[in-house]
XYZ file of N, CA and C in Angstrom:
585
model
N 15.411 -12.291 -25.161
C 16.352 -12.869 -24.202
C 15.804 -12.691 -22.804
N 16.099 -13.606 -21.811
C 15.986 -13.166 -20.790
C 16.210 -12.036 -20.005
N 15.869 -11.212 -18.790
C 15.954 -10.363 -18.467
C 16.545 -10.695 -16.804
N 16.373 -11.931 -16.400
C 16.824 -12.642 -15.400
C 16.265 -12.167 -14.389
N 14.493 -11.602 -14.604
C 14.066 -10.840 -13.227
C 13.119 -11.982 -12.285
N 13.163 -11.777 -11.376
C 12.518 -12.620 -10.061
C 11.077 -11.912 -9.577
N 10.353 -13.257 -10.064
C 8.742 -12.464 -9.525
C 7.905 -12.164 -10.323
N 6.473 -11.711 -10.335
C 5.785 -11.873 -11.148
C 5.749 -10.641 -11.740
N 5.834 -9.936 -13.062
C 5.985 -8.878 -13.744
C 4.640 -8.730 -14.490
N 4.212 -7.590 -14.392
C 2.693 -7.466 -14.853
C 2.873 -6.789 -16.284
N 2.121 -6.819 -17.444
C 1.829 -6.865 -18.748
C 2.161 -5.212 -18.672
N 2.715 -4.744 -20.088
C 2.408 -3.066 -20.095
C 3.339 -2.174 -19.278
N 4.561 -3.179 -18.250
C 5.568 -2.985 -17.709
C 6.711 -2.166 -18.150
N 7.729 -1.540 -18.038
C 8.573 -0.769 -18.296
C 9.780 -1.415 -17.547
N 10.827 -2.269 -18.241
C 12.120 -2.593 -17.414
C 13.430 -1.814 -17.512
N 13.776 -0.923 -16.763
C 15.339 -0.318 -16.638
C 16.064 -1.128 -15.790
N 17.169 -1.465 -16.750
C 18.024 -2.707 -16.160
C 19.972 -2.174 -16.476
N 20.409 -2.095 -15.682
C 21.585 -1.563 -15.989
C 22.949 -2.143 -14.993
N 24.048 -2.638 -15.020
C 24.591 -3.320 -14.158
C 24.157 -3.798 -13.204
N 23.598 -4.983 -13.558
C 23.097 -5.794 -12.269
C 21.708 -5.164 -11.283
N 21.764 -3.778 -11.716
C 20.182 -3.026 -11.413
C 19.167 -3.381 -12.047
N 17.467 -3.364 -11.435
C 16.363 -3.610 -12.360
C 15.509 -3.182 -11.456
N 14.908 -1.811 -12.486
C 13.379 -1.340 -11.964
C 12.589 -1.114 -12.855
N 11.206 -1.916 -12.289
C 10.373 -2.357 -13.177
C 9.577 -1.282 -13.138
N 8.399 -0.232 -14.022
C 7.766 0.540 -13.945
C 6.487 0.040 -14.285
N 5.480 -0.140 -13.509
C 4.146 -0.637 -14.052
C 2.991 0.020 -14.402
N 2.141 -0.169 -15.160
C 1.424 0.736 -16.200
C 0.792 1.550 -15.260
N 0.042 1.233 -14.220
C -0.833 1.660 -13.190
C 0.077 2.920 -12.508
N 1.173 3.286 -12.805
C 2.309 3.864 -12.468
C 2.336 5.018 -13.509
N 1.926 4.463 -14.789
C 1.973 5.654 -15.519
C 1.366 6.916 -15.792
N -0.176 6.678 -15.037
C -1.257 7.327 -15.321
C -1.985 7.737 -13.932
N -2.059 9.350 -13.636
C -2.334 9.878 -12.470
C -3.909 9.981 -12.541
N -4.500 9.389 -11.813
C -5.957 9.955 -11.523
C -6.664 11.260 -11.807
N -7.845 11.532 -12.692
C -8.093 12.915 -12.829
C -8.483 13.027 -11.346
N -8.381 14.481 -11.260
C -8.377 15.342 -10.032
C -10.048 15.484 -9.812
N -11.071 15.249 -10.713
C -12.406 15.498 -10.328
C -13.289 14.281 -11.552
N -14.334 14.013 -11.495
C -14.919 13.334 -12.616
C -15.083 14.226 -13.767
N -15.276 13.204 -15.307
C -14.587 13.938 -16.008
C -13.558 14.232 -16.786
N -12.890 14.482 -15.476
C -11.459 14.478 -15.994
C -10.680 13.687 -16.787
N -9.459 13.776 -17.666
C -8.814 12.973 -18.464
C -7.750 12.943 -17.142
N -7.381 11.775 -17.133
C -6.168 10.907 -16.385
C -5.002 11.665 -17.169
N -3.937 11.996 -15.914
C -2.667 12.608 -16.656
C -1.635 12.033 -16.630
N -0.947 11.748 -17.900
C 0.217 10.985 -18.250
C 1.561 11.368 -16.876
N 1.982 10.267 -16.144
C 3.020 10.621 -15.106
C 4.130 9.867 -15.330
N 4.576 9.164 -16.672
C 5.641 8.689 -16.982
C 7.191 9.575 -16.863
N 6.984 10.374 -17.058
C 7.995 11.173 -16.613
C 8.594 11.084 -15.507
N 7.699 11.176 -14.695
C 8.514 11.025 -12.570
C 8.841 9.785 -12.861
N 7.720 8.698 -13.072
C 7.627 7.382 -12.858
C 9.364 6.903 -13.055
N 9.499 7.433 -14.783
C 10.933 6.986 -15.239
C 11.911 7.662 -14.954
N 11.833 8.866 -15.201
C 13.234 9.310 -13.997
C 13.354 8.990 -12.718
N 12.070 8.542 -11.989
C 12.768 7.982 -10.494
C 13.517 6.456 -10.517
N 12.703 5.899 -11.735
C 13.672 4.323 -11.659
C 14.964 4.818 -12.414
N 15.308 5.530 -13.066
C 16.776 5.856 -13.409
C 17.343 6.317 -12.940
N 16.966 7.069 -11.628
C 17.707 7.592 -10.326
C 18.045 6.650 -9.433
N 17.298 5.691 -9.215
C 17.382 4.357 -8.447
C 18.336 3.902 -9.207
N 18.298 3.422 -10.213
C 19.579 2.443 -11.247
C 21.019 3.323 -10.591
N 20.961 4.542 -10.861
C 22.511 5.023 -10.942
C 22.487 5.375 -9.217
N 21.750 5.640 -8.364
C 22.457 5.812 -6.998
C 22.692 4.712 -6.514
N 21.547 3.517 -6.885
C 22.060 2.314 -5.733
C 20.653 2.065 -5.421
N 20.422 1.451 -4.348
C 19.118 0.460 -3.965
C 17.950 1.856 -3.457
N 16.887 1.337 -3.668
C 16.336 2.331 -3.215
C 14.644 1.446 -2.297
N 13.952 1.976 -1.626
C 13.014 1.603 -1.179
C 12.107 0.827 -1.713
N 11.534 -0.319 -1.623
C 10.988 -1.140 -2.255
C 9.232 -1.659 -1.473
N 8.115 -0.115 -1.988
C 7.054 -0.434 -1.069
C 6.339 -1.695 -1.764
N 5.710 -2.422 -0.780
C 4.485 -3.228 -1.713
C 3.249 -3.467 -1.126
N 2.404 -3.152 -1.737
C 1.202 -3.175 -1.579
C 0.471 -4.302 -1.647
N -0.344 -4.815 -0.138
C -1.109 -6.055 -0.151
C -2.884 -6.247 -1.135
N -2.386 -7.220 -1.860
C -3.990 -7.255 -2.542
C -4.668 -8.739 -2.351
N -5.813 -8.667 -2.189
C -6.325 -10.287 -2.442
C -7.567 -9.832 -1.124
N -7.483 -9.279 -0.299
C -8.543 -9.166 0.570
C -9.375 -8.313 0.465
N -9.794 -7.051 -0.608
C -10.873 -6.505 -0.573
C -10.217 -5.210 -0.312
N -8.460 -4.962 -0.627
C -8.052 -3.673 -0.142
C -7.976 -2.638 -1.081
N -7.942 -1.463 -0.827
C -7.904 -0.085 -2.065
C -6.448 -0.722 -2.789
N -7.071 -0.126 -4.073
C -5.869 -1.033 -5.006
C -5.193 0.264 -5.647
N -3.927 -0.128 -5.374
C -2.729 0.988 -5.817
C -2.840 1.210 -7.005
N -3.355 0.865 -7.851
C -3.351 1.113 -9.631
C -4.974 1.543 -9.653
N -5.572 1.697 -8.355
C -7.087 2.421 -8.938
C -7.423 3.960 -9.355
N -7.920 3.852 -10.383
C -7.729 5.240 -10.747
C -8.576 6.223 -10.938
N -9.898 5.084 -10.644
C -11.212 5.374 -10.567
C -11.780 6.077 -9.141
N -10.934 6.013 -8.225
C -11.018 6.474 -6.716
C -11.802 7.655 -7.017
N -12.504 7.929 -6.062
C -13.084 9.747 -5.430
C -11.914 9.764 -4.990
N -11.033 11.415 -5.073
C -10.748 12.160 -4.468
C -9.473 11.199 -3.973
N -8.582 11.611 -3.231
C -7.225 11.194 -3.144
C -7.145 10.287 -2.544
N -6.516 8.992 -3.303
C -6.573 7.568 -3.047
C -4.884 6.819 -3.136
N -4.989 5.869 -3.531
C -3.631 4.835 -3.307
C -2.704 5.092 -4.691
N -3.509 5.503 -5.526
C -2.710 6.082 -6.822
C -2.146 7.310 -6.547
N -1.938 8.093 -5.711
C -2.112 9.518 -5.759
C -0.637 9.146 -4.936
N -0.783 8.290 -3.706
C 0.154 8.304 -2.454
C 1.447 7.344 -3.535
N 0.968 6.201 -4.118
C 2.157 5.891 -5.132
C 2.814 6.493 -6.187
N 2.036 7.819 -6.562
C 3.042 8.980 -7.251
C 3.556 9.513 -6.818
N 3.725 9.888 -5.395
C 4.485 10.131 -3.770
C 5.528 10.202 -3.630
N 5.731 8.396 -3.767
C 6.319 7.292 -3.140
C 6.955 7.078 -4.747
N 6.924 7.508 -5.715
C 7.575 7.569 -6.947
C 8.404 8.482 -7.131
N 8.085 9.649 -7.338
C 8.667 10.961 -6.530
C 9.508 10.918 -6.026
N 9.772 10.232 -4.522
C 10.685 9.920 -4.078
C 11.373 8.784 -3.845
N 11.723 8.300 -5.379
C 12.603 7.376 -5.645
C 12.432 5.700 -5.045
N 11.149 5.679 -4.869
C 10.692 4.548 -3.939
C 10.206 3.409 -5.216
N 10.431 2.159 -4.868
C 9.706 1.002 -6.230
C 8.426 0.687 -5.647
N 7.770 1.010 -6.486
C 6.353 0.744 -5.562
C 5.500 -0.931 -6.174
N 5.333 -1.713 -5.920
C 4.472 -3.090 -6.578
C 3.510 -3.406 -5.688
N 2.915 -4.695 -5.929
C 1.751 -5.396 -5.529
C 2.206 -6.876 -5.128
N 2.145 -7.005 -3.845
C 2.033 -7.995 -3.380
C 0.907 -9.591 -2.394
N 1.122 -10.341 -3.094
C -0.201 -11.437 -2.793
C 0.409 -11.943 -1.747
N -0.233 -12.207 -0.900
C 0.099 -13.007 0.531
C -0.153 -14.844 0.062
N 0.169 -15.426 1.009
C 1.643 -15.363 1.595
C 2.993 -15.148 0.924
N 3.230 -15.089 -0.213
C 4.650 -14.803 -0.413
C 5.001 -13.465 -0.213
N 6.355 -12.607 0.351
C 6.495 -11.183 0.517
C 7.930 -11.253 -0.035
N 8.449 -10.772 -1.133
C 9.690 -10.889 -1.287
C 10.315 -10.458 -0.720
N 11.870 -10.759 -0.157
C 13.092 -10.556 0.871
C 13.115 -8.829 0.442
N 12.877 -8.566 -1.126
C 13.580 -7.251 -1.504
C 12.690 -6.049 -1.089
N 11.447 -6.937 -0.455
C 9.884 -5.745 0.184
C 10.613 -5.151 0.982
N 10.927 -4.011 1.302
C 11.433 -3.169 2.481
C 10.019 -2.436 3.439
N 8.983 -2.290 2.824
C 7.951 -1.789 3.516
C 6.412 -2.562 3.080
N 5.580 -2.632 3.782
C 4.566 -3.960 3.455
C 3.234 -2.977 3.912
N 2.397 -2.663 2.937
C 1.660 -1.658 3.275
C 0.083 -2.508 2.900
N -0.506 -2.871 3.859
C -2.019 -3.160 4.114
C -2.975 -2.157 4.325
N -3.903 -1.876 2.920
C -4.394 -0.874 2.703
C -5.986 -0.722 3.187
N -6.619 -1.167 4.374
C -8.134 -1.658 4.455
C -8.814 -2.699 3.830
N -8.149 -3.824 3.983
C -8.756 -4.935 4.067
C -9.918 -5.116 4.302
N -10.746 -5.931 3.655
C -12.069 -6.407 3.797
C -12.450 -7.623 4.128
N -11.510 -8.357 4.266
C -11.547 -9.865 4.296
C -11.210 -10.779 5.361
N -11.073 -11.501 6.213
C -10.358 -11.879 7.119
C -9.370 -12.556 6.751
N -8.170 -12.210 6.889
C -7.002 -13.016 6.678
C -6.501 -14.482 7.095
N -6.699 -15.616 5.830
C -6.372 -16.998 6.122
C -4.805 -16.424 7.474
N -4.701 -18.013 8.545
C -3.685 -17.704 9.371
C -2.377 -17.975 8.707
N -2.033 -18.623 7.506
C -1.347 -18.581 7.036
C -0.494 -17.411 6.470
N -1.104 -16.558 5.916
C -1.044 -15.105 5.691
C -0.405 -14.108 6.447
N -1.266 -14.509 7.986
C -1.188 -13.615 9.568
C 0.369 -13.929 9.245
N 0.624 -15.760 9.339
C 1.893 -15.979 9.934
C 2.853 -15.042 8.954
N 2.519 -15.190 7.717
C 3.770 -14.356 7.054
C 4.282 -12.845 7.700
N 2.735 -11.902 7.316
C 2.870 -10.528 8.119
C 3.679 -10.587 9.341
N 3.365 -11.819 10.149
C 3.929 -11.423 11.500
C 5.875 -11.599 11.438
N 6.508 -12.789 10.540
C 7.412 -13.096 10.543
C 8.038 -12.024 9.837
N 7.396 -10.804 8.800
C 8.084 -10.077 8.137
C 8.119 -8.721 9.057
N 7.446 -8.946 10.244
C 6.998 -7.511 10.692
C 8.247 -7.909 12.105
N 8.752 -9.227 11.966
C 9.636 -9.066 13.199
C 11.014 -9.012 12.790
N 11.407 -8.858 11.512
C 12.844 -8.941 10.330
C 13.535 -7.483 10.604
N 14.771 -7.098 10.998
C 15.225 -5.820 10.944
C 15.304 -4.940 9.893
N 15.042 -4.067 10.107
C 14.609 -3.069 8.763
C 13.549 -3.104 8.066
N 12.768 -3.717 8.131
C 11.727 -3.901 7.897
C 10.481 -3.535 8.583
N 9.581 -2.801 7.397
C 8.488 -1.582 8.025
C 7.091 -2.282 7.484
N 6.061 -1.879 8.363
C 4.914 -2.596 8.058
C 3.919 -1.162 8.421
N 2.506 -1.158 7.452
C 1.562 0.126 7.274
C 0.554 -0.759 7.363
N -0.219 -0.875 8.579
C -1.675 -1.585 8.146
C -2.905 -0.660 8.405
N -3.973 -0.486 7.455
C -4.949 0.630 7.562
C -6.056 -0.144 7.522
N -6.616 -0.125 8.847
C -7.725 -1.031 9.012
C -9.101 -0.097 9.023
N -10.312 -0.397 8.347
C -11.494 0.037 8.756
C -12.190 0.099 9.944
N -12.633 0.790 10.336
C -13.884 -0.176 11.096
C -14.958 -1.402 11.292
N -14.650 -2.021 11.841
C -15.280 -3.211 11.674
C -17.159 -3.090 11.696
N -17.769 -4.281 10.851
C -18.948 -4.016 10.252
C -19.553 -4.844 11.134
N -20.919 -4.642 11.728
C -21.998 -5.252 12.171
C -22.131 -6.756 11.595
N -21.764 -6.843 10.514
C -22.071 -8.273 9.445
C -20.742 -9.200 10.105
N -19.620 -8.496 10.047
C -18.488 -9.383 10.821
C -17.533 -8.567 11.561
N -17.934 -9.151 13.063
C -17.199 -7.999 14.210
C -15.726 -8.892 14.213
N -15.423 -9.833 13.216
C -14.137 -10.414 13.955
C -12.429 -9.366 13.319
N -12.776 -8.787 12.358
C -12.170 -7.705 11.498
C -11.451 -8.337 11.006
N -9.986 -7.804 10.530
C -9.292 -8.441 9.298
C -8.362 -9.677 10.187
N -7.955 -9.779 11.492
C -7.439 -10.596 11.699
C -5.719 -10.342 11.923
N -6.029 -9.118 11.986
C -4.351 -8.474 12.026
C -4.050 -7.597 13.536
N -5.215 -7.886 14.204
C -5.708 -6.925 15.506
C -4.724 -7.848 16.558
N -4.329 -8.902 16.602
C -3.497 -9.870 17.110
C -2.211 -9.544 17.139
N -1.789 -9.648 15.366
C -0.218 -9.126 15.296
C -0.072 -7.897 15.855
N -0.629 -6.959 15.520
C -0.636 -5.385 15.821
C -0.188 -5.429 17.475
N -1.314 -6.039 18.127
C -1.426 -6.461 19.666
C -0.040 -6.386 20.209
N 0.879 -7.505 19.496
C 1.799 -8.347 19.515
C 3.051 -7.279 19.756
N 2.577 -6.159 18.606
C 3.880 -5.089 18.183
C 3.623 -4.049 19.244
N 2.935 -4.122 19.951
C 2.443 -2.537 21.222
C 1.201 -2.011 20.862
N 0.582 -2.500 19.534
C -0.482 -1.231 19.086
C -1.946 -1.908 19.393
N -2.378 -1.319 19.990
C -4.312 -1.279 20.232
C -4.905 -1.187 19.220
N -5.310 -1.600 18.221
C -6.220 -1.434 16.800
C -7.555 -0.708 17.402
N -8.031 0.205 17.315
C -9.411 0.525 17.781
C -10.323 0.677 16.789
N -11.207 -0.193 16.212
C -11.611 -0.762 14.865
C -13.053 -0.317 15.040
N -13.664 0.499 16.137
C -15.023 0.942 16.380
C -14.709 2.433 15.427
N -16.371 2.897 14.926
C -16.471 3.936 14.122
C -15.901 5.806 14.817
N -15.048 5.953 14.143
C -14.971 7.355 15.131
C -15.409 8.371 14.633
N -16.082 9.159 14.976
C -16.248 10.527 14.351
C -15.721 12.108 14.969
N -15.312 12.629 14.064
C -14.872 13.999 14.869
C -15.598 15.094 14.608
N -15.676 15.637 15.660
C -16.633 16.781 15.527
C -15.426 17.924 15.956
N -15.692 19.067 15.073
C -14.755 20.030 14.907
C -15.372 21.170 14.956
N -15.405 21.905 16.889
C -15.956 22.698 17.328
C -15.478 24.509 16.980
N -15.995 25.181 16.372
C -15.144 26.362 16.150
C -15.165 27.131 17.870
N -14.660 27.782 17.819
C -14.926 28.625 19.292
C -13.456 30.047 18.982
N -13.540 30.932 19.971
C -12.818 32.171 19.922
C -11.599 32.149 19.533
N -10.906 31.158 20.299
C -9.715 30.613 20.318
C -9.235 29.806 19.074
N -9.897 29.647 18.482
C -9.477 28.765 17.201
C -10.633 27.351 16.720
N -10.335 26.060 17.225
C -11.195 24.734 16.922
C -10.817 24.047 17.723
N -11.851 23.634 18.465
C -11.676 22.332 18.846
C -12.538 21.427 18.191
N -11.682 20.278 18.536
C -12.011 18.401 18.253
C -12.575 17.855 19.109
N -13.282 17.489 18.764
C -13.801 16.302 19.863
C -14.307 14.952 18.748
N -13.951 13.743 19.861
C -13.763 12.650 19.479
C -14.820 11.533 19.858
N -15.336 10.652 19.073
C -16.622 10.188 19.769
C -16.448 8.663 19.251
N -16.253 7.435 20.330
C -16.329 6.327 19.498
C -17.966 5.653 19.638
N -17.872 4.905 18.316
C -19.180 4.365 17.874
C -19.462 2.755 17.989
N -19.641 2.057 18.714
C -18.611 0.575 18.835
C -20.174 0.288 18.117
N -19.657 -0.828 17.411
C -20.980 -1.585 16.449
C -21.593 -2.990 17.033
């Protein structure tokens, strides 16, 4: 029978559906990254499903989604070195948050937070326009994590505009910190690398 859900539902899925509630649990959701190579991946169905059954019975809960299609760290990678986008979506599971994957331009109304994870690609303007129209909607939160831009293409992802737009300076040159010990404790120092 139908399940009457909206949007694209990925294979290997988990649906808790209960008065008019529906949270979908996706496989990439189930399985935590080993902690070193090696390692066996550890079963995290447990949080995964008690946080969507905590969501069902309190009421609405946070709805992150993660941008893919440009070359960005992918929330279901599990293959990462060391603490990656799988790690921060067992987090964000944890605390009762729906975490999915979203393709530009469409952003569903129910996205409450729109998280651009280092993009590699330059973003068609079609795309821009969406980000920008969802990043000016009330209540609505936007995470963009840009690299440094590469010698091969200084024009970067194309989001240095919107950002502009919202108050923020993107500073997309290489930084490095140097972390001075001394008597007193450490200092930082900060060094940009423009390419």
């Amino acid at each position: 029978r139908s399940l009457g859900l909206k949007g694209d539902i990925q294979r290997d899925s988990v649906i808790f559906q209960m008065g008019g509630q529906t949270r979908v649990v996706e496989f990439g959701q189930l399985v935590a990254a080993p902690g070193r190579p090696g390692d066996v991946p550890r079963f995290r169905g447990e949080e995964a499903f008690a946080g969507a059954l905590q969501a069902i019975l309190e009421g609405r809960t946070t709805w992150v989604g993660f941008v893919r299609g440009h070359g960005e760290r992918l929330v279901d990678d599990f293959a990462e070195a060391g603490p990656g986008l799988s790690q921060i979506a067992q987090m964000l599971l944890g605390d009762h948050c729906e975490v999915r994957t979203v393709e530009l331009p469409e952003i569903p109304e129910a996205c409450d937070v729109l998280v651009i994870p280092g993009p590699k690609r330059l973003f068609p303007l079609q795309e821009i326009q969406a980000i920008r129209l969802f990043a000016r909607k009330p209540g609505k939160g936007l995470i963009i994590l840009l690299d440094p831009v590469s010698k091969e293409d200084p024009r970067g992802s194309g989001l240095e505009d919107v950002l502009q737009e919202l108050g923020i300076l993107a500073e997309t040159q290489w930084t490095i910190l140097n972390v001075v010990p001394t008597l007193g404790g450490s200092t930082v120092s900060r060094m940009h690398v423009t390419s």
